[in-house]
Tab-separated table of C-alpha atoms and ligand atoms in Angstrom:
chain	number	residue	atom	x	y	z
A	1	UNK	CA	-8.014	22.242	-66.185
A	2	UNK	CA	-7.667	23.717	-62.471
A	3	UNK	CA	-8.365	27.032	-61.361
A	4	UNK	CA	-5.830	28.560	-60.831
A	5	UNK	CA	-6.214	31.065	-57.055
A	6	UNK	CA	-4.249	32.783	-54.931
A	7	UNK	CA	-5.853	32.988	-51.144
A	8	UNK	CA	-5.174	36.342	-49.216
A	9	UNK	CA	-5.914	35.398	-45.918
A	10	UNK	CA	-5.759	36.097	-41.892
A	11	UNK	CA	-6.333	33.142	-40.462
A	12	UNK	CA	-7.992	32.558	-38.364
A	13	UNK	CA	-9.725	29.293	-37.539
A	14	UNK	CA	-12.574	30.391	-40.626
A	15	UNK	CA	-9.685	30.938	-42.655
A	16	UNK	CA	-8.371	27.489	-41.311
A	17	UNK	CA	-11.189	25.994	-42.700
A	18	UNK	CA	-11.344	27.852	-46.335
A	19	UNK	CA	-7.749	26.981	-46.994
A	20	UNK	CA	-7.761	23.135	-45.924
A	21	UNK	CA	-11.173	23.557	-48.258
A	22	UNK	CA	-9.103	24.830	-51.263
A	23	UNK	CA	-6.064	22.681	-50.449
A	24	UNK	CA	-8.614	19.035	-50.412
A	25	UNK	CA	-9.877	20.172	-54.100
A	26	UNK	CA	-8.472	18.395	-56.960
A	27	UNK	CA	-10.378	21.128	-58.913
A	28	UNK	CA	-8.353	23.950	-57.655
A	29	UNK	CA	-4.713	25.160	-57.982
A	30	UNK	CA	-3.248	27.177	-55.158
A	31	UNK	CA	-0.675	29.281	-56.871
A	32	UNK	CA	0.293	30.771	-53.313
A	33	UNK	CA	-1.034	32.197	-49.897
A	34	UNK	CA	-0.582	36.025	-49.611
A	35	UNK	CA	-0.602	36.916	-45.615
A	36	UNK	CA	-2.695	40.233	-44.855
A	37	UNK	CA	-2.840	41.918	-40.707
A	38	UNK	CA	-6.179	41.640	-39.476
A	39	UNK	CA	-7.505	39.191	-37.328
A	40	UNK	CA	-3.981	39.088	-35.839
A	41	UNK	CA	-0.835	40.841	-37.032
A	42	UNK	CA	0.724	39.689	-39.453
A	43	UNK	CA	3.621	38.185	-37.800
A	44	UNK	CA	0.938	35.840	-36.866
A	45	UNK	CA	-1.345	35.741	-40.252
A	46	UNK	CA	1.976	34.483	-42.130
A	47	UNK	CA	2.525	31.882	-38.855
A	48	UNK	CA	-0.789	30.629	-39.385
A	49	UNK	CA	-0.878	30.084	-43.059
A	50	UNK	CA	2.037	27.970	-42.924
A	51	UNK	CA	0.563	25.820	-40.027
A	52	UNK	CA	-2.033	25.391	-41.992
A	53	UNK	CA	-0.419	24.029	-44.828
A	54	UNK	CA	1.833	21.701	-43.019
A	55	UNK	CA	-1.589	20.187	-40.957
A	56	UNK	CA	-2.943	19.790	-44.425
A	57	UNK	CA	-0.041	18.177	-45.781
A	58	UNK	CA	1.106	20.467	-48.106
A	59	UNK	CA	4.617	22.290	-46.936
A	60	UNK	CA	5.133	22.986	-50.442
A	61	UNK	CA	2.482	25.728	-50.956
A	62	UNK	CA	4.323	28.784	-50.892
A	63	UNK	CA	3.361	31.146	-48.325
A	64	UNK	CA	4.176	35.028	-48.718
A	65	UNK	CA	3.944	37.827	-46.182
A	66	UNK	CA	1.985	40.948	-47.301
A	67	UNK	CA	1.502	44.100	-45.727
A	68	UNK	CA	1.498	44.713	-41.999
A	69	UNK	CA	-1.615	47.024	-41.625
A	70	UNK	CA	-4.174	48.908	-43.325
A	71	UNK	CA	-3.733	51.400	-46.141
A	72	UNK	CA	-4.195	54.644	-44.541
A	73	UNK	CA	-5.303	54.052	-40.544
A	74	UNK	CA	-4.708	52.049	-37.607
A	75	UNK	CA	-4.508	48.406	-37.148
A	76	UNK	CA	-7.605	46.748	-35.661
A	77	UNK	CA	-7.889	42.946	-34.598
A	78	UNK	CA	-9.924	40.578	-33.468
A	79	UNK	CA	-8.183	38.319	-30.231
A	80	UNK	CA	-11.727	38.978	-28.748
A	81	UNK	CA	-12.897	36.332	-31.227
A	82	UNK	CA	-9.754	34.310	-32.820
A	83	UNK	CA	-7.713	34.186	-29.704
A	84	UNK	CA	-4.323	35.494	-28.965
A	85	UNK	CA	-2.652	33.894	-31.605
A	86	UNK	CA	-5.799	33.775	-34.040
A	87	UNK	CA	-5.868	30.149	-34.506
A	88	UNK	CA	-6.532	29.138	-30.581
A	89	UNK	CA	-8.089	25.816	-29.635
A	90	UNK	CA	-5.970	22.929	-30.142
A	91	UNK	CA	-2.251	23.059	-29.730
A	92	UNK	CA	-0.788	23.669	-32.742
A	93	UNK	CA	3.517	23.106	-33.505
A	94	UNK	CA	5.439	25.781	-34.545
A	95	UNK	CA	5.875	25.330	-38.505
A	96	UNK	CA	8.978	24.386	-39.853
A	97	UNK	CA	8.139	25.433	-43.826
A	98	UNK	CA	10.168	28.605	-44.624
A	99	UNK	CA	7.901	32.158	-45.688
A	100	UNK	CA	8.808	33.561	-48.937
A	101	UNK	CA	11.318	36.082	-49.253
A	102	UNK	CA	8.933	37.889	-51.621
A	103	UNK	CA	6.692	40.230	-50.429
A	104	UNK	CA	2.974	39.517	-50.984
A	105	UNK	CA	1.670	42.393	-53.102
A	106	UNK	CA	4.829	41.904	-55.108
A	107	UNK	CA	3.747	38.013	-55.759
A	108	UNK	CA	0.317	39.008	-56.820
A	109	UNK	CA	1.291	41.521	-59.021
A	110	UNK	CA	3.991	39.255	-60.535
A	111	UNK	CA	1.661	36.160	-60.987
A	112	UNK	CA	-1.626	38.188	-62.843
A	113	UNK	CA	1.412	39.627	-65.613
A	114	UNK	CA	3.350	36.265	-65.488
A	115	UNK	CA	-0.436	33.829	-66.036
A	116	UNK	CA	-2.596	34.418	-69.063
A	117	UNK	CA	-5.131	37.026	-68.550
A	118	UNK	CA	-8.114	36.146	-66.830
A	119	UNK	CA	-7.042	32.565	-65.219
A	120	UNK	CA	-6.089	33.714	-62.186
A	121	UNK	CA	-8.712	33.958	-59.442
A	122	UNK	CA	-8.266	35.984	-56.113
A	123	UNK	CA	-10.089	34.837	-52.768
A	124	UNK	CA	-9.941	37.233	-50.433
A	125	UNK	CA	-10.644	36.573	-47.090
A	126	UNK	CA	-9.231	39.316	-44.669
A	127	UNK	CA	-8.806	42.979	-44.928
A	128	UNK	CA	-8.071	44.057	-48.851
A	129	UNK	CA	-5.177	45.856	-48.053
A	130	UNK	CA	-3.116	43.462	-50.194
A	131	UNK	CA	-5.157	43.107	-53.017
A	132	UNK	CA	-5.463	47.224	-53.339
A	133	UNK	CA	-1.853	47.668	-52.607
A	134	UNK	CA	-1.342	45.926	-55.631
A	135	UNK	CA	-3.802	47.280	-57.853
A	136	UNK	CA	-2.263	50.650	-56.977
A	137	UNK	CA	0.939	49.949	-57.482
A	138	UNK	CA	0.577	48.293	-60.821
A	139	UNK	CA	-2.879	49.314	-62.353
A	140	UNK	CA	-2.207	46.873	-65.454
A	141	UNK	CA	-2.933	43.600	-63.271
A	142	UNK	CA	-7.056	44.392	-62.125
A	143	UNK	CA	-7.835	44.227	-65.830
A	144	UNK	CA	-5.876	40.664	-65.980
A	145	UNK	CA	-7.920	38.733	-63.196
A	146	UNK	CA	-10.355	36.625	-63.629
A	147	UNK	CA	-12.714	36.688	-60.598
A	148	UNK	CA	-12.920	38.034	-57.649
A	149	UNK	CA	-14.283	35.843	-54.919
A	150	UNK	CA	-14.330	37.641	-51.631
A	151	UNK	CA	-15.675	37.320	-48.038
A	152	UNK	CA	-16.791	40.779	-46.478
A	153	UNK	CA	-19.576	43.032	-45.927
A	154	UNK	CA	-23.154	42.894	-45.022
A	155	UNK	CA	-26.509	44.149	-46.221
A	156	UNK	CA	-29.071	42.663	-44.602
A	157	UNK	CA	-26.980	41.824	-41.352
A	158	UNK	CA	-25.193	45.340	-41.613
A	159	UNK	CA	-22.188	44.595	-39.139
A	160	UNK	CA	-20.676	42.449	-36.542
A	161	UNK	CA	-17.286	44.941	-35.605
A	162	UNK	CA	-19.649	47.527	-35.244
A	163	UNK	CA	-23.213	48.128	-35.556
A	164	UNK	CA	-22.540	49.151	-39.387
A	165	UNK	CA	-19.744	47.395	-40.713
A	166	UNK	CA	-18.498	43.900	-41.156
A	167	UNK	CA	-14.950	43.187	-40.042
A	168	UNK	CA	-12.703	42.822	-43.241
A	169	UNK	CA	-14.209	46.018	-44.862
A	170	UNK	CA	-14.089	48.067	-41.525
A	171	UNK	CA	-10.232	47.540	-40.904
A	172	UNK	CA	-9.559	48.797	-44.213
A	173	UNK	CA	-12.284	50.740	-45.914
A	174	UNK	CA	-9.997	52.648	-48.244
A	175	UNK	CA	-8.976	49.402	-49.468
A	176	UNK	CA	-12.099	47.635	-50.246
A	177	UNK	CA	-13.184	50.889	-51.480
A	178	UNK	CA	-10.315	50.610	-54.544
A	179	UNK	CA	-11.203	47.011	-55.205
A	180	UNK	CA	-14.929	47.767	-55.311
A	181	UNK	CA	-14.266	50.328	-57.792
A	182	UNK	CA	-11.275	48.675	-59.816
A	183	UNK	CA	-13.683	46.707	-62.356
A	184	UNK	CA	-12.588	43.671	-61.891
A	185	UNK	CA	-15.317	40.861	-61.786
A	186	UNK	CA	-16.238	40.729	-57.631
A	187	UNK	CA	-18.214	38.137	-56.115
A	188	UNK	CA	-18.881	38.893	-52.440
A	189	UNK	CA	-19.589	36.567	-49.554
A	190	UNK	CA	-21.171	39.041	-46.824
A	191	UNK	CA	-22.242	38.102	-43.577
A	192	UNK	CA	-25.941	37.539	-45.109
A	193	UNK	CA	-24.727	34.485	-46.222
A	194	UNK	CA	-22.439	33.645	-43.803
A	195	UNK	CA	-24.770	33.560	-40.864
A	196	UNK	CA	-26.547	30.779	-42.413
A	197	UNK	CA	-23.611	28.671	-42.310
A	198	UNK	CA	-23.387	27.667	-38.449
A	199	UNK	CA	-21.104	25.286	-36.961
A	200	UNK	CA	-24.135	23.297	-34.871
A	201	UNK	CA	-23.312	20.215	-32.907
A	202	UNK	CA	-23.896	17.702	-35.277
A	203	UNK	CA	-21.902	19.608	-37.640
A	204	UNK	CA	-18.724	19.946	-35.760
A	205	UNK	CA	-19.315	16.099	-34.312
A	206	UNK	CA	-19.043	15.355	-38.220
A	207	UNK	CA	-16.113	16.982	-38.409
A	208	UNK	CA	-14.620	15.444	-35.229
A	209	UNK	CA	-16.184	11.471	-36.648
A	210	UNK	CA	-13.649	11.926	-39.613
A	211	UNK	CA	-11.117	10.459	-37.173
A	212	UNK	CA	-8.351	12.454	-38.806
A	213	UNK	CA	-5.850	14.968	-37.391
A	214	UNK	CA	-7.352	17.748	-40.006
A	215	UNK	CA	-11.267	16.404	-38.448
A	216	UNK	CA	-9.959	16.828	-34.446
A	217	UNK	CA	-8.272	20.003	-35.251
A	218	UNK	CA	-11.133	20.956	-37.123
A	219	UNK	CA	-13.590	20.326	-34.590
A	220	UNK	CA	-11.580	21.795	-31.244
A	221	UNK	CA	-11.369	25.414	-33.654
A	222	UNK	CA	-14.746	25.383	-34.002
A	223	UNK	CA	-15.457	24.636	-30.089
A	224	UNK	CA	-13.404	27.138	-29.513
A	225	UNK	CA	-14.388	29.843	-31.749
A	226	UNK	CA	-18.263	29.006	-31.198
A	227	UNK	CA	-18.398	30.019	-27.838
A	228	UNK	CA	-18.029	33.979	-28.271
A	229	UNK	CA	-20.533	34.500	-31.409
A	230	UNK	CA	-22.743	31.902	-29.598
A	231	UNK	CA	-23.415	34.070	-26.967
A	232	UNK	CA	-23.329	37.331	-29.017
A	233	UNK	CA	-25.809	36.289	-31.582
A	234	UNK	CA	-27.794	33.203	-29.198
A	235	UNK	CA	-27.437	30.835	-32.172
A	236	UNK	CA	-27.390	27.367	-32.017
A	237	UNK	CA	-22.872	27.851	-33.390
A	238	UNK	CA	-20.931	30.243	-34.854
A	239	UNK	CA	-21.005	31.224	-38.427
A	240	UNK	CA	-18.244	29.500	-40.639
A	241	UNK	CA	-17.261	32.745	-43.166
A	242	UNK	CA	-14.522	32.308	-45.317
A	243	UNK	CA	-15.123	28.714	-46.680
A	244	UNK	CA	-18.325	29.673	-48.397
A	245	UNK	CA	-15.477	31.578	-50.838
A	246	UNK	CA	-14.577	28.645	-51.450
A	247	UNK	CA	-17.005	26.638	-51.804
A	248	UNK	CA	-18.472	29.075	-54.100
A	249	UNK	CA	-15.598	28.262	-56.795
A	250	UNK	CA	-16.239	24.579	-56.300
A	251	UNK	CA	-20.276	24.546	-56.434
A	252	UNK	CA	-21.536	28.072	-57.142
A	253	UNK	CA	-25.200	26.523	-57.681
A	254	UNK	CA	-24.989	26.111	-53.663
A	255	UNK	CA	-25.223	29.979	-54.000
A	256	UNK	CA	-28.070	32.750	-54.818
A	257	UNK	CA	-27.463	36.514	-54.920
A	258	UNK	CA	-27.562	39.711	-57.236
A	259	UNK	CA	-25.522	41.754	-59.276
A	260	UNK	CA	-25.883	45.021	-57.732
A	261	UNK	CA	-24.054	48.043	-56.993
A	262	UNK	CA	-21.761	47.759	-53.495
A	263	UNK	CA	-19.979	51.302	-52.121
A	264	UNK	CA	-17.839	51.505	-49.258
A	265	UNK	CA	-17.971	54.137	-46.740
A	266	UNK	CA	-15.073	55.551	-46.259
A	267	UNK	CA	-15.540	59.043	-44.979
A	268	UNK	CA	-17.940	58.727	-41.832
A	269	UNK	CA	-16.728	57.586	-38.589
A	270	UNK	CA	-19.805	56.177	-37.567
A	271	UNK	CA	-20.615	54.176	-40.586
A	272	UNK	CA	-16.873	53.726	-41.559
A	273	UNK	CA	-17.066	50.097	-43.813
A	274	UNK	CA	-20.143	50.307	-44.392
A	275	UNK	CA	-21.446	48.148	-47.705
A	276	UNK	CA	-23.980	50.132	-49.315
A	277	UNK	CA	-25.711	47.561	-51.325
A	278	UNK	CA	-28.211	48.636	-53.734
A	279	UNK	CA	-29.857	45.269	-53.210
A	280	UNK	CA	-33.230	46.602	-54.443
A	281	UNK	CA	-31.983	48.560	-57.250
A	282	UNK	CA	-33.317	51.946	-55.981
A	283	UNK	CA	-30.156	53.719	-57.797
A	284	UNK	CA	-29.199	54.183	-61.144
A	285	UNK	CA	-25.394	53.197	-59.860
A	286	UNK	CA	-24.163	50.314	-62.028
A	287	UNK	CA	-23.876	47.150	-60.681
A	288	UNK	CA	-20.013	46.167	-59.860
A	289	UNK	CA	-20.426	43.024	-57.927
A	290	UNK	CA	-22.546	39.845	-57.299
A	291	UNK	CA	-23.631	40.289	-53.742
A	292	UNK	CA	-24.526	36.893	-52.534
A	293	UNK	CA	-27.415	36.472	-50.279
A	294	UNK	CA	-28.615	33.094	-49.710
A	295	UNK	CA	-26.660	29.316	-49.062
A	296	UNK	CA	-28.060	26.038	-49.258
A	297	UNK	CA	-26.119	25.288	-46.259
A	298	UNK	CA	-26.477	21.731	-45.322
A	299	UNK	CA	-24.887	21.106	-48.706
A	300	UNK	CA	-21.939	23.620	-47.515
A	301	UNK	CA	-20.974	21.652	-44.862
A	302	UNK	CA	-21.311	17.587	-46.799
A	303	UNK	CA	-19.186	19.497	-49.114
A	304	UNK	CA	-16.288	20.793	-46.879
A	305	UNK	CA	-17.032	17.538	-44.616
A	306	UNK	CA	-16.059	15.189	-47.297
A	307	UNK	CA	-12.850	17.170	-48.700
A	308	UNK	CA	-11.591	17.730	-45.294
A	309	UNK	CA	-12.085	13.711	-45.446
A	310	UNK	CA	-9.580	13.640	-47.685
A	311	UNK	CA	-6.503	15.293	-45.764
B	1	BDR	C1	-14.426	37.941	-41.122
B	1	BDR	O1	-13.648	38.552	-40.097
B	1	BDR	C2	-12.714	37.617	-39.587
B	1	BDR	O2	-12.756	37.668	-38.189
B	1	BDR	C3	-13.064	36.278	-40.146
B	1	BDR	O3	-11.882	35.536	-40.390
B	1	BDR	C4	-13.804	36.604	-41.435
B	1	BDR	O4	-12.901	36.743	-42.511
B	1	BDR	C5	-15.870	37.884	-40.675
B	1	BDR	O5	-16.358	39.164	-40.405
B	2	CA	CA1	-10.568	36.012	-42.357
């Protein structure tokens, strides 16, 4: 049977990649794409999801709008790294496939009462504004989900927005700090792990060899993207994040971490977003996520390299 997920996204050429990941995988069933403000707004977010489905093939995914910023402060973005219209790089057509009329929080919520309990996954890959939003509004549906599989934080690598916190916690710490807390099964993909994924040369030339529209496009967002955390971090590419969500649900043994305890700081302005991950288990806190830490990542990228193959 497929898994059945529902990806809350801001793409985002990382996002790009997750989604065209999820959408190549016979193994997975993408009940929907819930749009979430972050890297852009979400004017954008919800532009970009459907772009993404319709270069992937796929114009019947249905593709919802969510909310529009963060629970309780300001909007922050990220043109610095995604570009003005957070999927820069190649030139991309406007899409043609229509957004839902339903609004994003309301899907989710509908879908986990609608499905069984526990077959529906959520993968998370921008702020959680969406995915608290709806656990607030209808407490019932945390207890019905079956995993959740999100890219965010950082222990070991502390931030990249600031020298603290990771992006998709920082813009909304309230919100991560609900889902943390909301005792549903978490997985999280920080940037420990994702900073072993990098998009060298020979990596994005694989992606470019495919000789597909999905490979070209590929390969120009990763040129483009590349450039800015090359520089910041000196590395030989830029760190691939939300695909290793992912590619967690399709080959978890890929994948090492620990179950540990993970708060959110939510009160300090200095360490706002924080992840405070008791990854040594100094604290009697109970553990309420599996905080991955390590990637075997040349077998990350022959896995997304041969599904993106297949769009
Ligand atoms: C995360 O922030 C965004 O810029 C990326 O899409 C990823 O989800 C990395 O910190
Ligand atoms: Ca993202």
């Amino acid at each position: 049977m497929r898994r059945k997920i529902i990806i809350d996204t801001d793409p985002g050429q990382d996002d790009a990649f997750a989604i065209l990941l999820a959408l190549a995988s016979p193994e997975l069933e993408v009940l929907g794409l819930t749009a979430v403000a972050g890297n852009v707004p979400l004017a954008l977010t919800e532009r970009n999801a459907r772009i993404i489905c319709e270069l992937a093939g796929r114009p019947d995914i249905r593709v919802f709008a969510g909310c529009d910023k963060p629970l309780s402060r300001v909007l922050v973005t990220a043109e610095h790294v995604h570009g003005k219209t957070g999927l820069d790089g190649p030139a991309m057509v406007e899409p043609t496939m229509p957004l839902e009329a339903q609004h994003g929080v309301d899907f989710i919520i509908e879908t986990l009462r609608r499905e069984p309990a526990h077959t529906v996954t959520l993968c998370p890959l921008g702020p959680l504004t969406n995915i608290a939003e709806a656990f607030r509004r209808a407490p019932d549906v945390a207890g019905r989900v079956q995993q959740i599989v999100l890219m965010g934080g950082a222990y070991f690598e502390v931030g990249n927005i600031t020298p603290a916190a990771e992006f998709n916690i920082y813009v909304d710490p309230e919100a991560a700090d609900i889902v943390m807390k909301s005792g549903a099964p978490v997985v999280v993909m920080p940037l420990d792990v994702t900073h072993k994924v990098l998009t060298t040369r020979a990596r994005v030339e694989g992606f470019r060899a495919l000789g597909t529209e999905v490979g070209r496009v590929c390969a120009e967002w990763a040129d483009f993207f590349e450039r800015f955390d090359m520089e910041k971090y000196g590395s030989e590419g830029a760190p691939l994040h939300d695909p290793t969500v992912i590619a967690y649900l399709l080959q978890p043994g890929l994948f090492k971490g620990r179950h540990c305890n993970v708060e959110i700081e939510v009160q300090s302005d200095l360490t706002r977003g924080m992840t405070v991950a008791d990854w040594w288990g100094v604290t009697d806190r109970p553990a309420n996520a599996l905080f991955i830490g390590s990637v075997d990542a040349d077998g990350f990228f022959a896995l997304l390299t041969e599904r993106l193959a297949r769009l």
